[in-house]
PDB file of C-alpha atoms in Angstrom:
ATOM      1  CA  UNK A   1      -5.041  -7.698  11.628  1.00  0.00           C
ATOM      2  CA  UNK A   2      -1.937  -5.199  11.077  1.00  0.00           C
ATOM      3  CA  UNK A   3      -2.750  -1.563   9.952  1.00  0.00           C
ATOM      4  CA  UNK A   4      -0.509   0.456   8.165  1.00  0.00           C
ATOM      5  CA  UNK A   5       0.246   2.066  11.362  1.00  0.00           C
ATOM      6  CA  UNK A   6       2.215  -1.024  12.413  1.00  0.00           C
ATOM      7  CA  UNK A   7       4.628  -1.397   9.769  1.00  0.00           C
ATOM      8  CA  UNK A   8       8.419  -0.755  10.203  1.00  0.00           C
ATOM      9  CA  UNK A   9      10.855   1.180   7.730  1.00  0.00           C
ATOM     10  CA  UNK A  10      11.479  -0.548   4.901  1.00  0.00           C
ATOM     11  CA  UNK A  11       8.338  -3.071   5.114  1.00  0.00           C
ATOM     12  CA  UNK A  12       5.850  -3.325   1.965  1.00  0.00           C
ATOM     13  CA  UNK A  13       1.942  -4.291   2.770  1.00  0.00           C
ATOM     14  CA  UNK A  14      -1.206  -4.585   0.517  1.00  0.00           C
ATOM     15  CA  UNK A  15      -3.783  -2.590   1.584  1.00  0.00           C
ATOM     16  CA  UNK A  16      -6.761  -4.618   2.657  1.00  0.00           C
ATOM     17  CA  UNK A  17      -9.738  -2.321   3.793  1.00  0.00           C
ATOM     18  CA  UNK A  18     -10.481   0.886   5.674  1.00  0.00           C
ATOM     19  CA  UNK A  19     -12.141   0.506   8.830  1.00  0.00           C
ATOM     20  CA  UNK A  20     -15.402   1.588   8.834  1.00  0.00           C
ATOM     21  CA  UNK A  21     -16.328   5.259  10.187  1.00  0.00           C
ATOM     22  CA  UNK A  22     -13.229   6.389   9.100  1.00  0.00           C
ATOM     23  CA  UNK A  23     -14.084   9.974   7.536  1.00  0.00           C
ATOM     24  CA  UNK A  24     -10.779  10.206   5.514  1.00  0.00           C
ATOM     25  CA  UNK A  25     -11.035   7.097   3.531  1.00  0.00           C
ATOM     26  CA  UNK A  26     -12.167   9.091   0.688  1.00  0.00           C
ATOM     27  CA  UNK A  27      -9.731  11.408   0.538  1.00  0.00           C
ATOM     28  CA  UNK A  28      -7.179   8.685   1.122  1.00  0.00           C
ATOM     29  CA  UNK A  29      -8.270   6.633  -1.730  1.00  0.00           C
ATOM     30  CA  UNK A  30      -7.831   9.839  -4.201  1.00  0.00           C
ATOM     31  CA  UNK A  31      -4.420   9.790  -3.035  1.00  0.00           C
ATOM     32  CA  UNK A  32      -4.357   6.444  -4.199  1.00  0.00           C
ATOM     33  CA  UNK A  33      -4.367   4.519  -1.224  1.00  0.00           C
ATOM     34  CA  UNK A  34      -7.062   2.183  -2.726  1.00  0.00           C
ATOM     35  CA  UNK A  35      -7.355  -1.549  -1.452  1.00  0.00           C
ATOM     36  CA  UNK A  36      -5.040  -3.740  -3.295  1.00  0.00           C
ATOM     37  CA  UNK A  37      -2.407  -1.081  -3.697  1.00  0.00           C
ATOM     38  CA  UNK A  38       1.072  -1.828  -2.400  1.00  0.00           C
ATOM     39  CA  UNK A  39       2.552   0.305   0.106  1.00  0.00           C
ATOM     40  CA  UNK A  40       6.259   0.951   1.695  1.00  0.00           C
ATOM     41  CA  UNK A  41       7.141   2.130   4.743  1.00  0.00           C
ATOM     42  CA  UNK A  42       9.764   4.966   4.136  1.00  0.00           C
ATOM     43  CA  UNK A  43      10.546   6.496   7.163  1.00  0.00           C
ATOM     44  CA  UNK A  44       8.490   8.215  10.405  1.00  0.00           C
ATOM     45  CA  UNK A  45       9.444  12.057  11.382  1.00  0.00           C
ATOM     46  CA  UNK A  46      11.704  12.668  14.346  1.00  0.00           C
ATOM     47  CA  UNK A  47       9.090  12.548  16.397  1.00  0.00           C
ATOM     48  CA  UNK A  48       7.429   9.649  15.015  1.00  0.00           C
ATOM     49  CA  UNK A  49       4.445  11.345  13.324  1.00  0.00           C
ATOM     50  CA  UNK A  50       3.535  11.657  10.816  1.00  0.00           C
ATOM     51  CA  UNK A  51       4.903   8.912   8.898  1.00  0.00           C
ATOM     52  CA  UNK A  52       5.992   8.660   5.149  1.00  0.00           C
ATOM     53  CA  UNK A  53       4.782   5.822   2.565  1.00  0.00           C
ATOM     54  CA  UNK A  54       5.808   5.215  -1.181  1.00  0.00           C
ATOM     55  CA  UNK A  55       2.770   4.069  -3.408  1.00  0.00           C
ATOM     56  CA  UNK A  56       2.918   3.993  -6.829  1.00  0.00           C
ATOM     57  CA  UNK A  57       6.855   5.830  -7.184  1.00  0.00           C
ATOM     58  CA  UNK A  58       5.394   8.675  -5.072  1.00  0.00           C
ATOM     59  CA  UNK A  59       6.017   9.569  -1.478  1.00  0.00           C
ATOM     60  CA  UNK A  60       2.709  10.442   0.667  1.00  0.00           C
ATOM     61  CA  UNK A  61       3.034  12.079   4.496  1.00  0.00           C
ATOM     62  CA  UNK A  62       0.327  10.426   6.635  1.00  0.00           C
ATOM     63  CA  UNK A  63      -0.726  11.121  10.393  1.00  0.00           C
ATOM     64  CA  UNK A  64      -0.110   7.976  12.151  1.00  0.00           C
ATOM     65  CA  UNK A  65      -4.023   8.290  13.697  1.00  0.00           C
ATOM     66  CA  UNK A  66      -4.844   8.304  10.218  1.00  0.00           C
ATOM     67  CA  UNK A  67      -2.934   5.059   9.098  1.00  0.00           C
ATOM     68  CA  UNK A  68      -4.147   2.912  11.911  1.00  0.00           C
ATOM     69  CA  UNK A  69      -7.137   3.557  10.414  1.00  0.00           C
ATOM     70  CA  UNK A  70      -6.425   1.317   7.240  1.00  0.00           C
ATOM     71  CA  UNK A  71      -6.009  -2.905   7.620  1.00  0.00           C
ATOM     72  CA  UNK A  72      -2.665  -4.349   5.584  1.00  0.00           C
ATOM     73  CA  UNK A  73      -1.432  -7.507   4.195  1.00  0.00           C
ATOM     74  CA  UNK A  74       2.189  -8.463   4.868  1.00  0.00           C
ATOM     75  CA  UNK A  75       3.401  -9.408   1.431  1.00  0.00           C
TER      76      UNK A  75
END
């Protein structure tokens, strides 16, 4: 299964679920990264981490290690 960390610039995906035991899941859901939400990969920082995402018209930055804990489906 693909994770949010696997997306490339401009790709859009739908969040399907969080991996079990991911302790930051609750915090990310409070920021709008809920299962079923569409997310667009905007860009990565010059050294590749963190990444910028667009969620419901807002931009969020997320560490790649955290993005690798979120499963997505391509749309």
